[in-house]
Coordinates of C-alpha atoms in Angstrom, one line a residue:
M21 CA 53.8 164.3 52.4
G22 CA 53.6 161.3 50.3
K23 CA 51.0 158.6 50.3
R24 CA 50.8 156.4 53.4
A25 CA 50.0 152.8 54.0
N26 CA 46.5 151.8 53.0
G27 CA 43.9 153.0 55.5
E28 CA 46.4 155.4 57.2
G29 CA 45.4 158.5 55.3
T30 CA 46.9 160.9 52.8
V31 CA 47.6 164.6 52.8
Y32 CA 48.0 166.6 49.6
Q33 CA 47.6 170.2 48.3
R34 CA 45.0 171.3 45.8
K35 CA 45.6 173.7 43.0
D36 CA 43.6 176.3 44.8
G37 CA 46.1 176.2 47.7
R38 CA 43.9 174.2 50.2
W39 CA 45.2 171.1 51.9
V40 CA 43.3 167.9 51.8
A41 CA 43.4 165.1 54.4
T42 CA 41.8 161.8 53.4
I43 CA 41.3 158.5 55.2
S44 CA 39.7 155.2 54.2
L45 CA 36.5 154.1 55.9
D46 CA 35.4 150.6 56.6
N47 CA 32.7 150.8 53.9
G48 CA 35.4 151.4 51.2
Q49 CA 34.7 155.1 50.8
R50 CA 37.2 157.9 51.4
K51 CA 36.6 160.7 53.8
Y52 CA 37.9 164.1 52.6
S53 CA 38.5 167.1 54.9
Y54 CA 39.9 170.5 53.8
F55 CA 42.3 172.8 55.6
A56 CA 44.1 176.1 55.1
T57 CA 47.5 174.7 56.0
Q58 CA 49.5 171.5 55.7
K59 CA 50.0 171.5 59.5
E60 CA 46.2 171.4 60.1
A61 CA 45.7 168.6 57.6
V62 CA 48.5 166.5 59.1
K63 CA 47.1 167.0 62.6
A64 CA 43.6 165.9 61.4
I65 CA 45.2 162.7 59.9
R66 CA 46.9 161.9 63.2
E67 CA 43.7 162.5 65.3
A68 CA 41.8 160.3 62.8
H69 CA 44.4 157.6 63.2
K70 CA 44.1 157.7 67.0
L71 CA 40.3 157.5 66.8
R72 CA 40.0 154.7 64.3
D73 CA 40.0 152.0 67.1
Q74 CA 37.2 153.9 68.9
G75 CA 34.8 153.4 66.0
I76 CA 34.2 157.1 65.6
I77 CA 35.9 157.8 62.3
L78 CA 35.2 154.4 60.7
A79 CA 31.5 155.0 60.6
G80 CA 31.9 158.1 58.4
K81 CA 28.9 159.9 57.0
D82 CA 26.5 157.1 57.7
Q83 CA 26.7 157.2 61.5
T84 CA 23.7 158.4 63.4
V85 CA 23.5 160.8 66.3
A86 CA 22.9 157.8 68.6
F87 CA 26.0 155.9 67.4
F88 CA 28.2 159.0 67.7
L89 CA 26.9 160.0 71.2
E90 CA 27.2 156.5 72.6
T91 CA 30.8 156.2 71.3
W92 CA 31.6 159.7 72.4
L93 CA 30.4 159.1 75.9
Q94 CA 32.4 155.9 76.4
D95 CA 35.7 156.8 74.7
T96 CA 35.9 160.6 75.0
A97 CA 33.7 162.0 77.7
Q98 CA 34.2 159.4 80.4
P99 CA 38.0 159.8 80.7
R100 CA 37.7 163.6 80.9
L101 CA 34.8 164.0 83.3
R102 CA 34.4 163.6 87.1
P103 CA 32.3 160.4 87.8
K104 CA 29.3 162.4 89.0
T105 CA 29.4 164.6 86.0
Y106 CA 29.7 161.7 83.6
I107 CA 26.6 160.0 85.1
R108 CA 24.6 163.3 84.5
Y109 CA 25.9 163.4 80.9
R110 CA 24.7 159.8 80.4
Q111 CA 21.3 160.6 81.8
Y112 CA 20.9 163.6 79.4
V113 CA 22.1 161.6 76.4
Y114 CA 19.9 158.5 76.9
R115 CA 16.9 160.2 78.5
Q116 CA 16.5 163.3 76.3
I117 CA 18.8 163.4 73.3
I118 CA 18.8 159.9 71.8
P119 CA 15.1 159.3 72.0
A120 CA 14.5 162.5 70.0
L121 CA 17.5 162.7 67.7
G122 CA 19.1 159.3 67.8
N123 CA 17.9 158.1 64.3
I124 CA 19.1 161.3 62.5
K125 CA 22.3 161.0 60.5
L126 CA 25.0 163.1 62.3
Q127 CA 25.8 165.2 59.2
Q128 CA 22.1 165.9 58.6
L129 CA 21.4 167.3 62.1
M130 CA 19.8 170.7 61.8
P131 CA 19.1 173.6 64.2
Q132 CA 15.4 172.8 63.7
H133 CA 15.9 169.3 65.2
L134 CA 17.4 170.9 68.3
Q135 CA 14.7 173.5 68.7
K136 CA 12.1 170.8 68.5
L137 CA 13.9 168.8 71.1
Y138 CA 14.2 171.7 73.5
N139 CA 10.5 172.8 73.1
G140 CA 9.4 169.2 73.6
E141 CA 11.3 168.7 76.8
L142 CA 9.9 172.0 78.2
R143 CA 6.4 170.8 77.3
K144 CA 7.0 167.6 79.2
G145 CA 7.6 169.6 82.3
Y146 CA 11.4 169.6 82.4
S147 CA 12.8 172.9 83.8
P148 CA 14.7 175.4 81.6
Q149 CA 17.8 174.6 83.6
T150 CA 17.6 170.9 82.7
V151 CA 17.1 171.7 79.0
K152 CA 20.0 174.1 79.1
H153 CA 22.2 171.3 80.5
V154 CA 21.0 169.1 77.6
H155 CA 22.1 171.9 75.2
R156 CA 25.5 172.1 76.9
V157 CA 26.1 168.4 76.7
L158 CA 25.2 168.3 73.0
H159 CA 27.3 171.3 72.3
R160 CA 30.3 169.7 73.9
A161 CA 29.9 166.5 71.9
L162 CA 29.4 168.3 68.6
H163 CA 32.4 170.5 69.3
D164 CA 34.5 167.3 69.2
A165 CA 32.7 166.1 66.1
L166 CA 33.6 169.4 64.4
R167 CA 37.3 169.0 65.5
W168 CA 37.4 165.5 64.0
G169 CA 35.9 166.6 60.7
L170 CA 32.7 164.6 61.2
V171 CA 30.4 167.7 60.8
A172 CA 30.8 170.9 58.9
R173 CA 29.6 173.1 61.9
N174 CA 28.3 172.8 65.4
V175 CA 24.5 173.3 65.0
C176 CA 24.2 174.1 68.7
D177 CA 25.7 177.5 67.8
A178 CA 22.6 178.3 65.8
V179 CA 20.1 177.5 68.6
D180 CA 19.6 179.5 71.8
A181 CA 19.2 177.4 75.0
P182 CA 16.2 178.3 77.1
R183 CA 16.6 181.3 79.4
V184 CA 16.8 180.2 83.0
P185 CA 15.0 182.5 85.4
R186 CA 17.2 183.5 88.3
K187 CA 16.0 181.9 91.5
E188 CA 16.0 184.0 94.7
M189 CA 18.7 182.6 96.9
Q190 CA 17.6 181.3 100.3
V191 CA 20.2 182.3 103.0
L192 CA 20.3 182.6 106.7
N193 CA 20.8 186.1 108.1
A194 CA 23.1 186.8 111.0
E195 CA 20.5 186.2 113.7
Q196 CA 19.2 183.0 112.0
A197 CA 22.8 181.6 111.5
K198 CA 23.6 182.2 115.2
H199 CA 20.3 180.6 116.3
F200 CA 21.0 177.6 114.0
L201 CA 24.4 177.0 115.6
Y202 CA 23.0 177.5 119.0
T203 CA 20.4 174.8 118.3
A204 CA 23.1 172.5 116.9
Q205 CA 25.2 172.6 120.1
G206 CA 25.8 169.1 121.3
D207 CA 24.7 167.6 118.0
P208 CA 27.1 164.9 116.7
L209 CA 27.6 167.0 113.6
E210 CA 27.8 170.4 115.3
A211 CA 31.4 170.9 114.0
L212 CA 30.2 170.3 110.4
Y213 CA 27.6 173.1 110.6
V214 CA 30.1 175.5 112.2
L215 CA 32.6 174.8 109.4
A216 CA 29.9 175.2 106.8
L217 CA 28.8 178.6 108.1
T218 CA 32.3 179.9 108.8
T219 CA 34.2 178.6 105.8
G220 CA 31.6 178.3 103.0
M221 CA 32.9 174.9 102.1
R222 CA 30.9 172.6 99.8
Q223 CA 29.2 169.5 101.3
G224 CA 31.5 167.1 99.4
E225 CA 34.6 169.1 100.6
L226 CA 33.4 169.0 104.3
L227 CA 32.7 165.2 104.2
G228 CA 36.0 164.7 102.4
L229 CA 38.0 166.2 105.2
K230 CA 40.6 164.1 107.0
W231 CA 42.2 164.8 110.3
E232 CA 45.5 165.1 108.5
D233 CA 44.1 168.1 106.7
L234 CA 43.7 170.1 109.9
S235 CA 46.3 171.9 112.0
F236 CA 45.2 173.1 115.4
E237 CA 48.6 174.9 115.8
T238 CA 48.3 177.0 112.6
K239 CA 44.5 177.2 112.9
R240 CA 44.1 176.2 109.3
L241 CA 42.8 173.4 107.1
Q242 CA 43.5 172.3 103.6
V243 CA 40.8 171.4 101.0
K244 CA 42.4 168.4 99.2
R245 CA 39.5 166.2 98.1
T246 CA 35.8 165.7 97.8
I247 CA 33.7 162.6 98.5
A248 CA 30.3 161.5 97.2
R249 CA 28.3 158.4 96.7
I250 CA 28.0 157.7 93.0
G251 CA 25.3 155.1 92.4
K252 CA 26.6 151.5 92.3
Q253 CA 30.2 152.7 92.5
G254 CA 29.8 153.5 96.1
F255 CA 31.8 156.3 97.7
V256 CA 34.1 158.1 95.2
V257 CA 36.9 160.3 96.4
D258 CA 37.9 162.9 93.8
E259 CA 40.0 166.0 93.4
P260 CA 38.4 169.4 94.3
K261 CA 36.0 170.8 91.7
T262 CA 38.6 173.3 90.2
V263 CA 42.2 174.3 90.7
K264 CA 41.0 177.2 92.9
S265 CA 39.0 174.8 95.0
R266 CA 42.2 173.3 96.3
R267 CA 42.8 175.9 99.0
N268 CA 43.9 176.7 102.5
I269 CA 41.4 178.1 104.9
S270 CA 41.9 180.0 108.2
L271 CA 39.7 178.8 111.0
T272 CA 37.7 180.8 113.5
D273 CA 38.0 180.1 117.2
L274 CA 34.5 178.8 117.2
A275 CA 35.4 176.3 114.5
L276 CA 38.6 175.2 116.3
E277 CA 36.7 174.6 119.6
S278 CA 33.9 172.7 117.9
L279 CA 36.5 170.5 116.1
K280 CA 38.3 169.7 119.3
R281 CA 35.1 168.6 121.0
H282 CA 34.2 166.6 117.8
K283 CA 37.6 164.8 118.0
V284 CA 36.9 163.7 121.6
R285 CA 33.4 162.6 120.7
Q286 CA 34.8 160.5 117.8
H287 CA 37.4 158.9 120.0
E288 CA 34.6 157.8 122.3
L289 CA 32.7 156.3 119.3
R290 CA 35.9 154.5 118.3
L291 CA 36.2 152.9 121.7
K292 CA 32.6 151.9 121.8
A293 CA 32.7 150.3 118.3
G294 CA 35.8 148.3 119.1
A295 CA 36.6 145.8 116.3
D296 CA 33.7 147.1 114.2
W297 CA 35.5 150.5 113.8
M298 CA 37.0 151.1 110.3
E299 CA 39.6 153.7 110.7
Q300 CA 39.9 155.8 107.5
G301 CA 40.8 159.2 108.9
W302 CA 37.6 161.0 108.2
V303 CA 36.7 164.0 110.3
F304 CA 33.0 163.4 109.8
C305 CA 32.0 159.7 109.8
N306 CA 29.3 157.4 111.0
Q307 CA 29.4 155.3 114.1
R308 CA 31.7 152.8 112.5
G309 CA 34.2 155.2 111.0
K310 CA 32.9 155.1 107.4
P311 CA 31.9 158.2 105.4
W312 CA 28.6 159.9 106.0
E313 CA 25.8 159.1 103.6
T314 CA 24.5 162.5 102.5
G315 CA 20.9 161.3 102.5
N316 CA 21.2 160.2 106.2
L317 CA 22.9 163.5 107.0
L318 CA 20.0 165.5 105.6
R319 CA 17.2 163.3 107.0
R320 CA 18.6 162.5 110.5
S321 CA 20.5 165.7 111.3
F322 CA 20.2 168.8 109.1
K323 CA 16.5 168.9 108.4
P324 CA 15.5 168.1 112.0
L325 CA 17.8 170.8 113.3
L326 CA 16.2 173.4 110.9
N327 CA 12.8 172.3 112.1
K328 CA 13.8 172.4 115.8
A329 CA 15.2 175.9 115.3
G330 CA 12.1 177.1 113.5
L331 CA 14.1 178.1 110.4
P332 CA 13.2 177.9 106.7
D333 CA 13.6 174.5 105.0
I334 CA 16.8 175.4 103.1
R335 CA 19.3 173.1 101.3
F336 CA 22.6 172.2 102.9
H337 CA 24.3 174.1 100.0
D338 CA 22.5 177.2 101.2
L339 CA 24.8 177.2 104.3
R340 CA 27.6 178.0 101.8
H341 CA 25.6 180.8 100.3
S342 CA 24.8 182.1 103.8
A343 CA 28.5 182.2 104.7
A344 CA 29.3 184.2 101.6
T345 CA 26.4 186.6 102.1
L346 CA 27.3 187.2 105.7
L347 CA 30.9 188.0 104.8
L348 CA 29.9 190.4 102.1
T349 CA 27.4 192.3 104.2
M350 CA 30.2 192.7 106.8
D351 CA 32.3 194.5 104.2
V352 CA 34.7 191.7 103.6
H353 CA 36.3 192.3 100.2
P354 CA 34.8 190.1 97.4
K355 CA 38.3 188.9 96.5
I356 CA 38.7 187.4 99.9
V357 CA 35.3 185.8 99.7
Q358 CA 36.2 184.4 96.2
E359 CA 39.4 182.7 97.6
L360 CA 37.5 181.4 100.7
L361 CA 34.8 179.8 98.5
G362 CA 37.2 178.5 95.9
H363 CA 35.6 180.2 93.0
S364 CA 37.7 180.2 89.8
N365 CA 37.4 184.0 89.4
I366 CA 35.9 187.0 91.1
S367 CA 33.3 187.6 88.5
M368 CA 31.6 184.3 89.5
T369 CA 31.5 185.5 93.1
L370 CA 30.0 188.9 92.2
D371 CA 27.5 187.3 89.8
T372 CA 26.4 184.7 92.3
Y373 CA 25.9 187.2 95.2
S374 CA 24.8 190.2 93.2
H375 CA 21.7 190.3 95.5
V376 CA 24.1 191.6 98.2
L377 CA 25.5 194.4 96.1
P378 CA 22.6 196.9 96.4
S379 CA 23.1 197.1 100.2
L380 CA 26.8 197.5 99.7
Q381 CA 26.2 200.4 97.3
E382 CA 23.9 202.1 99.8
Q383 CA 26.8 201.9 102.4
A384 CA 29.2 203.4 99.8
V385 CA 26.8 206.2 99.1
T386 CA 26.3 206.9 102.8
R387 CA 30.1 207.1 103.3
L388 CA 30.5 209.4 100.3
N389 CA 27.8 211.7 101.7
S390 CA 29.7 211.8 104.9
L391 CA 33.0 212.5 103.2
F392 CA 31.8 215.4 101.1
T393 CA 29.5 216.9 103.7
N394 CA 30.5 220.5 104.7
T395 CA 33.5 220.4 102.3
G396 CA 32.2 223.4 100.2
C397 CA 31.9 221.2 97.1

């Protein structure tokens, strides 16, 4: 490949066989990157050319960690991430990473800098889980920096994130789950809780349900979207969390009956609201047809119901865990539970609900004892 226009970059082969990709920086210097093949060098030039307008490559060796992360967040992370995830990334970058590492030159970032950051955050009282998230965000950013030839290695690979102690999962057992649904009878959100405990759907998936997603004839629903309030953006409707999260779910008779009563109740609310009703098709909405605020849901309905039923103060998400645990203890195959929950793979299901496995193993041993009793073995 011959020399290109000024500032576009050049690719050539050295005598030792390596290929070199060069590009001009704004400060008049040249940036050199070395590759094993011509194809890799050409690809690097093309990526650099695309990134010039973003200000990432032009800063060259002189850019700081702060400059790189701020640019990376805006131009690379934001288009890739879900809105809620992007907000968390911004928080970690501006609250933890930049205050500690921002003034360091990107190419001078060392494992010791990261270790000092992690230890400092732990001393401040941040949980190991939070510090591990900081590590993951920084690793993802530096992975891109490595691909773009801005750093020689990803220093996160040389540092271990804090070990996160496994928390004991809080779930409702069969009797508690039945008592909770008994207490919820007649509640405006009774159908929501029935679905949560019989389908294992996530809160955002439940609140994102529309009547068009339900079929009373086939007794099924489709998970097509999630909804959540994201700061000043208001309610944000998004795709399900993963490809596997977009799924069809068979409904129990209990769920179908509660949904039918819920539809009648919603029709009465619509008539009462009159012109103030904002029809958007949500299954679960407030008295004007708008989506439920999750904070209001917890304060006005879920937590009071738990208290009324005399049950532990669990999270709403623990209803999902309860559903999975109940199914596994009833000998439902983990593969079925995985598909119901929308986990990307079965190993995630088995790892998340490993606390159930000992009891399942005991059942297996009991059945093996029964099988081989009086067989002469």
